Short mmCIF file of C-alpha atoms and ligand atoms in Angstrom, two decimals:
data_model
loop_
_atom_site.label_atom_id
_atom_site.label_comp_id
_atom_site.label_asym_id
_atom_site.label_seq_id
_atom_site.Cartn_x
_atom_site.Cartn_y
_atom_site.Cartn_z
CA UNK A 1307 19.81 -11.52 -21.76
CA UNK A 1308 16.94 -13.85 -23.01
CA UNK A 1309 15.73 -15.96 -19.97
CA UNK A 1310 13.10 -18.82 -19.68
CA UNK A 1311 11.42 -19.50 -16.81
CA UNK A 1312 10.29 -23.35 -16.85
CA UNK A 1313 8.41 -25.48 -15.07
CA UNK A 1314 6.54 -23.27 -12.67
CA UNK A 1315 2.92 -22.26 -12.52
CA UNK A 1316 1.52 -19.03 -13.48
CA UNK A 1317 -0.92 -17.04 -11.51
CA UNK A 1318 -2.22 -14.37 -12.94
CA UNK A 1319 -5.92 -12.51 -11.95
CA UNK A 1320 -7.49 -14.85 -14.13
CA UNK A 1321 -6.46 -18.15 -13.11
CA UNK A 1322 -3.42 -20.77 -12.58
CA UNK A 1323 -1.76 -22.86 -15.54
CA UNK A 1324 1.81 -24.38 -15.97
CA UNK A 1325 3.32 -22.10 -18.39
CA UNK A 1326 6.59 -21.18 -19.66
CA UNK A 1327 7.93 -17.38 -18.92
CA UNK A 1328 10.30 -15.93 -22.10
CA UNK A 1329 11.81 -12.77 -21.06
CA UNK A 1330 14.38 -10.92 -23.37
CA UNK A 1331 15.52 -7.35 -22.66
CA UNK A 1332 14.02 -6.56 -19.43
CA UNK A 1333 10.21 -7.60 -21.29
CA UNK A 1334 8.20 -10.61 -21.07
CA UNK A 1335 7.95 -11.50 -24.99
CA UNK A 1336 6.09 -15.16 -24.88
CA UNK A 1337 3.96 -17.05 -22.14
CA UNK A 1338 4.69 -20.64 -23.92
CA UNK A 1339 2.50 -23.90 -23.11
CA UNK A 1340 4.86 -26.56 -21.32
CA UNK A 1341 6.04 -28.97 -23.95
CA UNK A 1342 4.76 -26.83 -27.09
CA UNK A 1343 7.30 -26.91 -30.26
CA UNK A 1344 7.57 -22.83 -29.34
CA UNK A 1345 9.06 -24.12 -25.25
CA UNK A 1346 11.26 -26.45 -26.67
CA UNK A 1347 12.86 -23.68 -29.28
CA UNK A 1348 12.82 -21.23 -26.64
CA UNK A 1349 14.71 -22.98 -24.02
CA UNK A 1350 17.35 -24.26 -26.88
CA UNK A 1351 17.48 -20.28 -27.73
CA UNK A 1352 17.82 -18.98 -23.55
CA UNK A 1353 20.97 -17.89 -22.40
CA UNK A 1354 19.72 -18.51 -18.83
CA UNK A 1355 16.91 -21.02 -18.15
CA UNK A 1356 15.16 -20.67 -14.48
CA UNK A 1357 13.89 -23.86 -12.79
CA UNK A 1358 10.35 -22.89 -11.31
CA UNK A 1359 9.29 -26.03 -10.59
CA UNK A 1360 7.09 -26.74 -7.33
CA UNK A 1361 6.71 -22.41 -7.07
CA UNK A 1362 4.01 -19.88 -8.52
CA UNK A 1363 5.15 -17.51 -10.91
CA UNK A 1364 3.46 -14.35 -10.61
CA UNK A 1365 3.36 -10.54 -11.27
CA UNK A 1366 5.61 -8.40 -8.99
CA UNK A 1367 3.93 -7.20 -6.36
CA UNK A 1368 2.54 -3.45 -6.75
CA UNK A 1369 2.33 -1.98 -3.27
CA UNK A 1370 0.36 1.50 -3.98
CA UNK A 1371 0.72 2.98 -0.37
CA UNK A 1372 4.19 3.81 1.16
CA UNK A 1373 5.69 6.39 3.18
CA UNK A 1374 9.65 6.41 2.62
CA UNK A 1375 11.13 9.23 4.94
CA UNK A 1376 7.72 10.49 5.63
CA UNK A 1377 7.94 13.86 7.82
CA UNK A 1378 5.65 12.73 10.54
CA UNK A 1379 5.62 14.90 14.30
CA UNK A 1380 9.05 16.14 14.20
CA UNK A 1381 10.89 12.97 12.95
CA UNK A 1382 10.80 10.81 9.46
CA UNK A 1383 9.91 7.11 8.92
CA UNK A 1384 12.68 5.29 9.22
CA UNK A 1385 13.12 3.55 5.97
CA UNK A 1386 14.15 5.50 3.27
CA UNK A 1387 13.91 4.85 -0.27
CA UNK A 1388 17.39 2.55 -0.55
CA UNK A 1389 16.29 0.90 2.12
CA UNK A 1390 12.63 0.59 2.10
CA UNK A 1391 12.77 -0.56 -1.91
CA UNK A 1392 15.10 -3.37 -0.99
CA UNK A 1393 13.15 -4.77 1.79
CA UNK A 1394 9.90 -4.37 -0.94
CA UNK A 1395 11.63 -6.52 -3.33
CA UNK A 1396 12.74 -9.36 -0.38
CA UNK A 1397 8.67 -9.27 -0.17
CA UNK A 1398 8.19 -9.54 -3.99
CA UNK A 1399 7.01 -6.34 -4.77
CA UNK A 1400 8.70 -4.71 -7.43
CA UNK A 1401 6.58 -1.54 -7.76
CA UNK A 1402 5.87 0.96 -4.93
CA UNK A 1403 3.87 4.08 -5.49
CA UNK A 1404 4.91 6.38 -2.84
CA UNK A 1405 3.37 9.73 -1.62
CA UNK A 1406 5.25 13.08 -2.66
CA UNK A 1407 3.79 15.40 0.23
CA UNK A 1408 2.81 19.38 -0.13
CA UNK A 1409 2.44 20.93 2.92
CA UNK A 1410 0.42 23.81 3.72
CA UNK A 1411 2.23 26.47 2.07
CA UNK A 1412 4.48 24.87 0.13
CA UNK A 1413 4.92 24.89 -3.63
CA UNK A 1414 3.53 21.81 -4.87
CA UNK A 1415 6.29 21.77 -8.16
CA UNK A 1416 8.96 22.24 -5.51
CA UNK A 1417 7.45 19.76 -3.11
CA UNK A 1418 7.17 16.92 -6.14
CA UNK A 1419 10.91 17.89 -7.39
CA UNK A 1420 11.96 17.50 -3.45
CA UNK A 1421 10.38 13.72 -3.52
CA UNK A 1422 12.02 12.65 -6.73
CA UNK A 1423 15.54 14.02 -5.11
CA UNK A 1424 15.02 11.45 -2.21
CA UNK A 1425 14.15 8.66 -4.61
CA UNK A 1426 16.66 8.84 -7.81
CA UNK A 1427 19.37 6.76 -7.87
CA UNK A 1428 18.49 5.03 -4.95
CA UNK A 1429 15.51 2.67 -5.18
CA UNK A 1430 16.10 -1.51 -5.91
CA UNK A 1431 12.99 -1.49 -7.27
CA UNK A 1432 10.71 0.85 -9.59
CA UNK A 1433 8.70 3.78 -7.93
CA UNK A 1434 5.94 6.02 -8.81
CA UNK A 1435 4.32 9.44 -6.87
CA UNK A 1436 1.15 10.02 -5.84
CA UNK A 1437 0.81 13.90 -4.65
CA UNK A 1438 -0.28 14.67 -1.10
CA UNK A 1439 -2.40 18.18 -1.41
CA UNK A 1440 -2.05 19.27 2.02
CA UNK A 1441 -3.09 23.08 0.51
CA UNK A 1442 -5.87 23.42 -1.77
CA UNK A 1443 -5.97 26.46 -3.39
CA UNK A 1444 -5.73 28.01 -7.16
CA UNK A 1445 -1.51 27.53 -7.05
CA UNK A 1446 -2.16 23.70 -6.36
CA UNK A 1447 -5.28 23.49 -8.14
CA UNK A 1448 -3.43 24.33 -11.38
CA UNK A 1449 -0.30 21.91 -10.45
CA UNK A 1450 -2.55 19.10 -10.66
CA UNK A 1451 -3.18 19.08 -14.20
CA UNK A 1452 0.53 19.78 -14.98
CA UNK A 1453 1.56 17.11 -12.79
CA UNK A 1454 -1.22 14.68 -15.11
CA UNK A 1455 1.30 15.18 -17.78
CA UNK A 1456 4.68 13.99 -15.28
CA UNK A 1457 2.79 10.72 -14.70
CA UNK A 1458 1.83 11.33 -10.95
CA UNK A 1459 -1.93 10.69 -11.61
CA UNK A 1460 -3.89 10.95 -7.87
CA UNK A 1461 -3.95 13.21 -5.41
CA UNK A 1462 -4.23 12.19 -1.62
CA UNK A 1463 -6.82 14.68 -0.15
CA UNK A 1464 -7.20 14.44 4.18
CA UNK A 1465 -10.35 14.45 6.08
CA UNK A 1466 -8.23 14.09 9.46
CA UNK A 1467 -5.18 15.59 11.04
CA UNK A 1468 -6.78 19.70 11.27
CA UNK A 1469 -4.09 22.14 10.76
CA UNK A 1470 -1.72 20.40 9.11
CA UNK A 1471 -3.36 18.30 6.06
CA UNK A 1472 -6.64 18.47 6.33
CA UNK A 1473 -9.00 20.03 3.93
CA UNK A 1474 -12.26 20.97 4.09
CA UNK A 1475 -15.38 19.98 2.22
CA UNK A 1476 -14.99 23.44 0.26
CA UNK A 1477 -11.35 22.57 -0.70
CA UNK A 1478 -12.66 18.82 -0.83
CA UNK A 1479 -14.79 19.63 -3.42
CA UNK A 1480 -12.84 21.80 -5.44
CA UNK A 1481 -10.20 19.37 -5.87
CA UNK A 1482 -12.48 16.99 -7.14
CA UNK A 1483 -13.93 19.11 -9.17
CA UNK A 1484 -10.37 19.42 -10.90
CA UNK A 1485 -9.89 15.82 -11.03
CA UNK A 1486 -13.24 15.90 -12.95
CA UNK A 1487 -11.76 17.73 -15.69
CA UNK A 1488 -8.06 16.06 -15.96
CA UNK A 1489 -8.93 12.35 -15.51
CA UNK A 1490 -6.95 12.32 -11.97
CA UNK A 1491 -8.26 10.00 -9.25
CA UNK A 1492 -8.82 11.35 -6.14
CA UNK A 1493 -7.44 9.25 -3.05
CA UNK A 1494 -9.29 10.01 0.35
CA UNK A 1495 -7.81 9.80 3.91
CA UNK A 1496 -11.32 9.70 5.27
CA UNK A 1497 -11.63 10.06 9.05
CA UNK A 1498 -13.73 13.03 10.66
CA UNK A 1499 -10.16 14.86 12.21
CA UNK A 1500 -12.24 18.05 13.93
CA UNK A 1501 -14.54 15.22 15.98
CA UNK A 1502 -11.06 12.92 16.68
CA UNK A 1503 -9.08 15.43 18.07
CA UNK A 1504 -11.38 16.83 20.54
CA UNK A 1505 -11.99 13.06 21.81
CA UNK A 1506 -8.27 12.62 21.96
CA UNK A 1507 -8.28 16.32 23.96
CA UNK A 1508 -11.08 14.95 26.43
CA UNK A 1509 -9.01 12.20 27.19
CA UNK A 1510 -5.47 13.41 28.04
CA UNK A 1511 -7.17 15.89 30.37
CA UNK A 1512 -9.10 12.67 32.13
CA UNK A 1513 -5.10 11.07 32.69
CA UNK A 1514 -5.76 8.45 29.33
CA UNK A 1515 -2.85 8.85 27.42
CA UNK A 1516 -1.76 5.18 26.69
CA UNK A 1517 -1.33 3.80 23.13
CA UNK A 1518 -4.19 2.19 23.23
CA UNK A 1519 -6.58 5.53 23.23
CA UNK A 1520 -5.38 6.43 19.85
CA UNK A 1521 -8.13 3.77 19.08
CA UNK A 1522 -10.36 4.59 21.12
CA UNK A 1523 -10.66 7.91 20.19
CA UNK A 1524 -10.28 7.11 16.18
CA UNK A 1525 -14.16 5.70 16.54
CA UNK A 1526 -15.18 3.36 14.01
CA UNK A 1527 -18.73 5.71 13.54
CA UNK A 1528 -16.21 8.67 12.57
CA UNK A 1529 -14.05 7.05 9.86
CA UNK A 1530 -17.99 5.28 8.45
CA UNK A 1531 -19.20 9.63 8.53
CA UNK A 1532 -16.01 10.96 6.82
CA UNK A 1533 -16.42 8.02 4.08
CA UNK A 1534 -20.31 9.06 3.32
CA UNK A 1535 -19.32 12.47 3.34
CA UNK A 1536 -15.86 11.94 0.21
CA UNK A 1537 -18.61 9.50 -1.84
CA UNK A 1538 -21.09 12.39 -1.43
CA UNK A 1539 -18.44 15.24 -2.37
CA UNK A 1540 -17.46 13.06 -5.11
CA UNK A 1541 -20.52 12.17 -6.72
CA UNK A 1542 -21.46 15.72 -6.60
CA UNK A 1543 -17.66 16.68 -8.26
CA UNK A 1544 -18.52 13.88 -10.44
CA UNK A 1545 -14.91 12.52 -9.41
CA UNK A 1546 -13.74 9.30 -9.13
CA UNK A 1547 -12.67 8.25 -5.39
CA UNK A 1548 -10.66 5.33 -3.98
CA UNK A 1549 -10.81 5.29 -0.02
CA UNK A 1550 -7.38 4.46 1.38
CA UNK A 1551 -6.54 2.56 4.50
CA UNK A 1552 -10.02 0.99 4.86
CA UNK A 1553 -10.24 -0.15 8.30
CA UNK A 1554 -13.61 -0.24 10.12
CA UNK A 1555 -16.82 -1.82 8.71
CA UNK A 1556 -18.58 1.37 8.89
CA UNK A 1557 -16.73 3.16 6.41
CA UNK A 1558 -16.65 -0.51 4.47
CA UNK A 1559 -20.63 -0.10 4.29
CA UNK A 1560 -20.74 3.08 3.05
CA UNK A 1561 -18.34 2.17 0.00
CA UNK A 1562 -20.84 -1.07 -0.66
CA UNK A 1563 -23.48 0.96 -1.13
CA UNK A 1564 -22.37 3.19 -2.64
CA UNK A 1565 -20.82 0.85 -5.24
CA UNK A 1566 -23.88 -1.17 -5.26
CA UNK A 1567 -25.93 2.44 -6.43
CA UNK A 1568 -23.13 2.07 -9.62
CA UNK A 1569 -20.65 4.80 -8.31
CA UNK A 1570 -16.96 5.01 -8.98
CA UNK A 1571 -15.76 4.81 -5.91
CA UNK A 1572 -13.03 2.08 -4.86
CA UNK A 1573 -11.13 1.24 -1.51
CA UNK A 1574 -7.74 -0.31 -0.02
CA UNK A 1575 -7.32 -2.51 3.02
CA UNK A 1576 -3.93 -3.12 4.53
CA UNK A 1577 -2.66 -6.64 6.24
CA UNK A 1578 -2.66 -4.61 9.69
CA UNK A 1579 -6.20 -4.26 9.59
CA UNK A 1580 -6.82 -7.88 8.55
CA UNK A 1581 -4.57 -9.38 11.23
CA UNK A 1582 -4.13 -6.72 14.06
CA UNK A 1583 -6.42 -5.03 16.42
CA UNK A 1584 -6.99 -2.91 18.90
CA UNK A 1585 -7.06 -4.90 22.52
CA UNK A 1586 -4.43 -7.40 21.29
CA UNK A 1587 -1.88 -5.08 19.57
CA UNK A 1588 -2.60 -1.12 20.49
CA UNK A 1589 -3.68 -2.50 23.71
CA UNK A 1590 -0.41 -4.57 24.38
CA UNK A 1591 1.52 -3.84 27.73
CA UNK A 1592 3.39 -0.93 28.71
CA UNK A 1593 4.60 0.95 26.01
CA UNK A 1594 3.90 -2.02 23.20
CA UNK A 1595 1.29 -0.93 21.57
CA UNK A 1596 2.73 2.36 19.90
CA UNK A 1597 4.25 0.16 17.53
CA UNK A 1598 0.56 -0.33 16.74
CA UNK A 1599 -0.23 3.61 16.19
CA UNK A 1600 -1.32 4.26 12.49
CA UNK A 1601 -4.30 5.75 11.26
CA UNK A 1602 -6.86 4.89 10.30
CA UNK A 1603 -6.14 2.70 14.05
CA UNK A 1604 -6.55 -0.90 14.50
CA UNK A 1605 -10.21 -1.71 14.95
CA UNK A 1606 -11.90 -4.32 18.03
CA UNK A 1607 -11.39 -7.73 17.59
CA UNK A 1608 -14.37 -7.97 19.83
CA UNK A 1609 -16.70 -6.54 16.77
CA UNK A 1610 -16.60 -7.62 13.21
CA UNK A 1611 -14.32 -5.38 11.31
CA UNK A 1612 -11.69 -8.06 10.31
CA UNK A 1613 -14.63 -10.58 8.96
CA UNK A 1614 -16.29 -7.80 7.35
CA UNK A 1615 -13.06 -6.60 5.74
CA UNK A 1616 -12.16 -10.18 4.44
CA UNK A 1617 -15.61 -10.65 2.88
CA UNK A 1618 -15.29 -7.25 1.04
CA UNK A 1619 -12.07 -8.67 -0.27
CA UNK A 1620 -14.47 -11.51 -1.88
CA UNK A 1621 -16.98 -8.98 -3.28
CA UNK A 1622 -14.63 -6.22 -4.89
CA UNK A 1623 -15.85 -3.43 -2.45
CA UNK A 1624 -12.43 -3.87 -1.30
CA UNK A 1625 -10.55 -4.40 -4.36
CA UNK A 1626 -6.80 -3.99 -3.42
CA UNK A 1627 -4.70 -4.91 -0.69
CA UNK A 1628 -1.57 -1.88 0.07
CA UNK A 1629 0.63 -1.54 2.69
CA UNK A 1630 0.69 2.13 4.03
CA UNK A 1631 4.03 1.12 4.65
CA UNK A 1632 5.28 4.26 7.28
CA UNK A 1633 7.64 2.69 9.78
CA UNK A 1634 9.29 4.39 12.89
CA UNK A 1635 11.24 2.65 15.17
CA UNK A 1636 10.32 2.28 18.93
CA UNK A 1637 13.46 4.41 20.60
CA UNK A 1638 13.47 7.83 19.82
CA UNK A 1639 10.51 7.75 17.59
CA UNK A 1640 7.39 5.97 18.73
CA UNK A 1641 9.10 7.06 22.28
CA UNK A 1642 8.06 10.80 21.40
CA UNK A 1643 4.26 9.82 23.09
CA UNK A 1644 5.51 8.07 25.99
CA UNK A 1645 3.49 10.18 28.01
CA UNK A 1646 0.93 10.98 25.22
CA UNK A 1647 -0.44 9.10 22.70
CA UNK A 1648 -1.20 12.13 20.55
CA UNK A 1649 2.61 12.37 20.14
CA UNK A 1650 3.29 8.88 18.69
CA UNK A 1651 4.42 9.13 15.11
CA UNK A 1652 1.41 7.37 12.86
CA UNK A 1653 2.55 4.47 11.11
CA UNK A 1654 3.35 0.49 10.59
CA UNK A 1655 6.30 -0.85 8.78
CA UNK A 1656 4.87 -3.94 6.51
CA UNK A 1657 6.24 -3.58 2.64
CA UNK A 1658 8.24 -6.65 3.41
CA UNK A 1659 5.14 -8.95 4.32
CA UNK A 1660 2.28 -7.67 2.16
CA UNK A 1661 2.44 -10.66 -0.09
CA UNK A 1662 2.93 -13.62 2.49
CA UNK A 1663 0.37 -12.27 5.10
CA UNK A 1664 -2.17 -12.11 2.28
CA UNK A 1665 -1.27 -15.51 0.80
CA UNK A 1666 -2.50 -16.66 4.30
CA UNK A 1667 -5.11 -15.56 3.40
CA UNK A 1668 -6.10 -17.99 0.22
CA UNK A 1669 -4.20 -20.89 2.94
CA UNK A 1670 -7.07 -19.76 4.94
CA UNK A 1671 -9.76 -19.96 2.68
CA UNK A 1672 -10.84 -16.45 2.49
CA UNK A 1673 -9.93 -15.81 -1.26
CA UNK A 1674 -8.69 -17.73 -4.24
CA UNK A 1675 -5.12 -17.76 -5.48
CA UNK A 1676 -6.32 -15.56 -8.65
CA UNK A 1677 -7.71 -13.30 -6.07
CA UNK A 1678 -4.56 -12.84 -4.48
CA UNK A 1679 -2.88 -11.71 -7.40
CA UNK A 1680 -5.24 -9.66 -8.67
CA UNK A 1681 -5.42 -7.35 -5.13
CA UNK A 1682 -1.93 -7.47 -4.27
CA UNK A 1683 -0.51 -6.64 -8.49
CA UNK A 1684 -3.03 -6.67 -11.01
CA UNK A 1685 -5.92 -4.33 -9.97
CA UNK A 1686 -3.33 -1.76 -8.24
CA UNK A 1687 -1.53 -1.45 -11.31
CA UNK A 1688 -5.19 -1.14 -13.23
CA UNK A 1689 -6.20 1.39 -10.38
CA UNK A 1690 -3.15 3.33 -10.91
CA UNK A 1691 -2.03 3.72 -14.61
CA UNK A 1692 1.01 0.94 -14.50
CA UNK A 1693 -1.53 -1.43 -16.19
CA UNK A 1694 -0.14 -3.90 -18.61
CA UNK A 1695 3.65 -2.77 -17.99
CA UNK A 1696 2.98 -3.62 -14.55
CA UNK A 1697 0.61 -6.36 -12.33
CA UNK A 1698 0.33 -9.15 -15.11
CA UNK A 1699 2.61 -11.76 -17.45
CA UNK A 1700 2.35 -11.04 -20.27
CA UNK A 1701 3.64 -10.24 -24.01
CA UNK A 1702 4.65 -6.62 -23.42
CA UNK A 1703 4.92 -6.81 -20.11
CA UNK A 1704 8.20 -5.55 -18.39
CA UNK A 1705 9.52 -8.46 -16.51
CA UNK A 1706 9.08 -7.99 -13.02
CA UNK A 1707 8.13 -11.59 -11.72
CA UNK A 1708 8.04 -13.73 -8.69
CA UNK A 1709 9.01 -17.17 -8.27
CA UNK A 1710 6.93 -17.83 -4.88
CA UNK A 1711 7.49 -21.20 -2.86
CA UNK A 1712 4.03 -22.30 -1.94
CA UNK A 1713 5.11 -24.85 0.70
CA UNK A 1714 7.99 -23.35 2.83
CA UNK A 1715 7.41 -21.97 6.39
CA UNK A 1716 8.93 -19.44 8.45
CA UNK A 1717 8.24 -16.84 11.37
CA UNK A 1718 8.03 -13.16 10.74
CA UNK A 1719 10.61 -11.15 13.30
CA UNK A 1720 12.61 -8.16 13.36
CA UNK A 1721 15.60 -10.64 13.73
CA UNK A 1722 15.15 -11.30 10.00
CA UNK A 1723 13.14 -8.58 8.16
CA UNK A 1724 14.99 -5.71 6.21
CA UNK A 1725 12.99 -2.68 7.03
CA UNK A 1726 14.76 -0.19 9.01
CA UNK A 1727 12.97 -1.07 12.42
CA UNK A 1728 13.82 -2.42 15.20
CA UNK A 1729 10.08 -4.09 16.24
CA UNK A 1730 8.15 -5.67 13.97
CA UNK A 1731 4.43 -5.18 14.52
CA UNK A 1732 3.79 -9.22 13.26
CA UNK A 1733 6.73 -10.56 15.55
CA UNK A 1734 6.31 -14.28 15.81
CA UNK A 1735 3.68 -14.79 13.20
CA UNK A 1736 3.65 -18.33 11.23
CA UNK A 1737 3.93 -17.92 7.56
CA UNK A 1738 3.58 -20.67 4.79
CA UNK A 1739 4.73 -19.70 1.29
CA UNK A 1740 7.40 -17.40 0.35
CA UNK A 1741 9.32 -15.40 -2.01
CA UNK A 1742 12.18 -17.45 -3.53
CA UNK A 1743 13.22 -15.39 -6.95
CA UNK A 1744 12.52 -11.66 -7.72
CA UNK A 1745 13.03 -10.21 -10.97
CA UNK A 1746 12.57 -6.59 -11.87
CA UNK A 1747 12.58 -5.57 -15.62
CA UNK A 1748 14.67 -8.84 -16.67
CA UNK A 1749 17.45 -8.55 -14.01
CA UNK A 1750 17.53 -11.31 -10.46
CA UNK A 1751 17.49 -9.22 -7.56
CA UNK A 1752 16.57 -12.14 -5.07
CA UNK A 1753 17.68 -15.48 -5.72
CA UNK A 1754 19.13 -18.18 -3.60
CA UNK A 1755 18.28 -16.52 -0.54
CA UNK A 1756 20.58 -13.33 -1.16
CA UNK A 1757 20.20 -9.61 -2.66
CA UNK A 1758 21.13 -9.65 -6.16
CA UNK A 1759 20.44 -6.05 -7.08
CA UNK A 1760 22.00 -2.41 -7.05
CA UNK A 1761 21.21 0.74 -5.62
CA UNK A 1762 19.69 2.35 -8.65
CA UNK A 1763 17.87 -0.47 -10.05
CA UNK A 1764 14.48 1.11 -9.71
CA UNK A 1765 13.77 3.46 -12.17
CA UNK A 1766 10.91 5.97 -12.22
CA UNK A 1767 7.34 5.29 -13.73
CA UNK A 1768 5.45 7.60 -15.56
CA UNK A 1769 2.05 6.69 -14.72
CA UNK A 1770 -0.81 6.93 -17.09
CA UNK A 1771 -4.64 7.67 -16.04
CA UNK A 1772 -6.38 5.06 -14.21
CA UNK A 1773 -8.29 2.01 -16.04
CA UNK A 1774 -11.43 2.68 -14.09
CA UNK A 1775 -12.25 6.11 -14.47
CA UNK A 1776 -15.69 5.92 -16.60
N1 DUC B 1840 -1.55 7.15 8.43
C1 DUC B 1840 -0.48 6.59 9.01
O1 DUC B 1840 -0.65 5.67 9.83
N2 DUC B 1840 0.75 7.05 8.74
C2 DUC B 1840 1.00 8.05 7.80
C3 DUC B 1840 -0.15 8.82 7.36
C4 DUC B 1840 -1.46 8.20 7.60
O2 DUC B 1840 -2.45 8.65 7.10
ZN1 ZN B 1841 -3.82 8.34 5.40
ZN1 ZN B 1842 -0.66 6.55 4.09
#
């Protein structure tokens, strides 16, 4: 079907102009100038012309950090990928890159082929892997370069968690010395695990085993060491390395300078660690705060992660916004570590919101409207080898757009969101702007306040290398 898309403004990375969107079969094929000869002929021509007037038309979101039915201490994140696509695409992201998971032991072939199983057939919106090496050794070594060639181009190495995922600076090294030779990019969970889990030891045997100790003990000082330590490994593996889940402003340091020094190292924030923190949220009465459990944990507001974070927005050291979308609900999951926090699954629900809470962000002041686009679609799709099917409007492009409504307001709850959880960790939070029309590849999924799509929808992309590797 050949559809026009009138009257709105584009947003792309670059900047903001009314513009005309021409999409025939599934593909963007013209980005016309409002009231050009080629609009006119294009609208006569369109079997279904959208009004986008008074909204921003922009990329589909590309949300490069989600856990659908993550395995996580004895029980799985409660969204899986039917679910957790749909409530992506009511957020206006139309691309998630998920993480296929080998465990120690496990084949990594077999592990991959198990994560494609949970996804085919069943996502609204399209999906890519990244692979999880939770064993290092010459088996999974090998699979990396094979899996180059399937499209699942980075590999999620852990500095934390000892004895089930993490590796160490041997296997570290080796893995990026791999990466080195196949053009993979090399995506670091980077948090010193041996010195966190003899803090979080200490204090359950002092009586502390409240929510709120999984951030004490996740020091700010260990996630800034394990950061030095994967841009050391990496520059001598001459890899490349993106740092996910940047939280605390000593780890954010250690990427400036290295960055600043000219190395190819890149990082992620997520809206929790922009909005949340530690006394407020992991700190919240009673039980609360487990629904504030992830990792890397929610830093003080009392020092200056979350200003520190927002500036590195501004300068590129951070230069793109995921979710690390791994909900659980509250009973029977996050209830595993009532009576210790070491027992609370890891994770925050927040596909659904990525795009609004960061809009607040340009309401705010803290980055331009360009900006916003270009962490939340453009440089994630760059990053990750989606780049120019994926993240921009353009000729060529596949047509997964946004028709965002810069001026309506609404409150974030669980009462209305379409994860599969039964808190939500922004509960009552004041949003302007919001997603009014989705399209992935050509077809309305969300339109007139309503789910549009089918089960199926979302296809798989084959990703190519990434657009920053030097
Ligand atoms: N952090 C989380 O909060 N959840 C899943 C894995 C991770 O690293
Ligand atoms: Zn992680
Ligand atoms: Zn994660």
């Amino acid at each position: 079907m050949t559809m026009l898309i009138q009257g709105g403004t584009v947003v792309s990375s670059t900047g903001a102009d009314p513009a005309e969107v021409l999409i025939d079969g599934g593909q963007i094929v013209a980005v016309l100038q409002p009231g050009s000869t080629l609009a006119a002929s294009a609208e006569v021509g369109a079997e279904r012309v959208i009004d986008a007037r008074g909204k921003y038309v922009i990329p589909g979101g590309v949300d490069c950090h989600t856990h659908m039915e993550l395995p996580f201490g004895g029980t799985f994140a409660s969204d899986d990928f039917e679910n957790g696509t749909k409530a992506a695409a009511w957020g206006g992201t139309t691309t998630i890159v998920d993480f296929a998971v080998q465990s120690f032991g496990e084949n990594v072939q077999a592990s991959l082929d198990a994560w494609f199983a949970k996804a085919e057939g069943n996502c609204a919106v399209d999906y890519g892997f990244h692979m999880i090496i939770g064993d290092v050794n010459d088996e999974s070594l090998k699979a990396m370069d094979v899996l180059i060639d399937e499209g699942i181009t980075s590999f999620k190495l852990f500095m934390a968690y000892p004895g089930v995922f993490l590796s160490d600076d041997r296997q570290i090294l080796r893995a990026m010395q791999q990466a080195s030779g196949n053009g993979g990019m090399i995506m670091m969970h980077a948090e010193n695990g041996i010195a966190i889990d003899l803090l979080a030891e200490q204090a359950v045997e002092r009586g502390e085993t409240d929510p709120i100790n999984h951030g004490y003990v996740r020091r700010s000082e260990l996630e800034g060491e394990a950061t030095h330590r994967a841009i050391q490994l990496a520059k001598v593996g001459a890899a490349p390395l993106y740092i996910v889940h940047l939280s605390a402003s000593e780890a954010l340091e250690q990427v400036a300078i290295a960055r600043g020094k000219g190395a190819n190292v890149f990082a992620e924030t997520c809206p929790q660690y922009l909005y949340l923190n530690l006394e407020d949220h992991l700190g919240a009465p009673g039980f609360t705060g487990a629904g504030y459990v992830c990792s890397t944990p929610l830093r003080s507001k009392h020092e200056h992660h979350h200003a520190d974070l927002w500036n590195g927005l501004r300068t590129n050291d951070l230069s793109v916004v995921a979710t690390d979308h791994c909900p659980f609900c509250m009973k029977d999951q996050k209830e595993l570590g009532l009576n210790d926090f070491r027992e609370i699954p890891n994770g925050i629900g927040g596909v659904e919101h990525r795009m609004d809470l960061i809009y607040q962000g340009v309401l705010q002041g803290e980055i331009s409207l360009p900006r916003w686009v270009e962490l939340c679609a453009t440089t994630p799709a760059r990053m990750f080898g989606l780049y120019p099917k994926k993240g921009s409007i353009q000729p060529g492009a596949d047509a997964d757009v946004v028709l965002y409504d810069p001026e309506a307001t609404w409150t974030i709850s669980a009462d209305n969101h379409h994860m599969n959880m039964d808190y939500s960790a922004y509960e009552g939070f004041e949003i302007q702007g919001r997603v009014d029309t989705v399209l992935s590849r050509g077809k309305v999924i969300i339109e007139g306040g309503e789910y549009r799509g089918s089960k199926g929808d979302g296809q798989y992309v084959r990703r190519g290398l990434s657009q920053y590797l030097l």
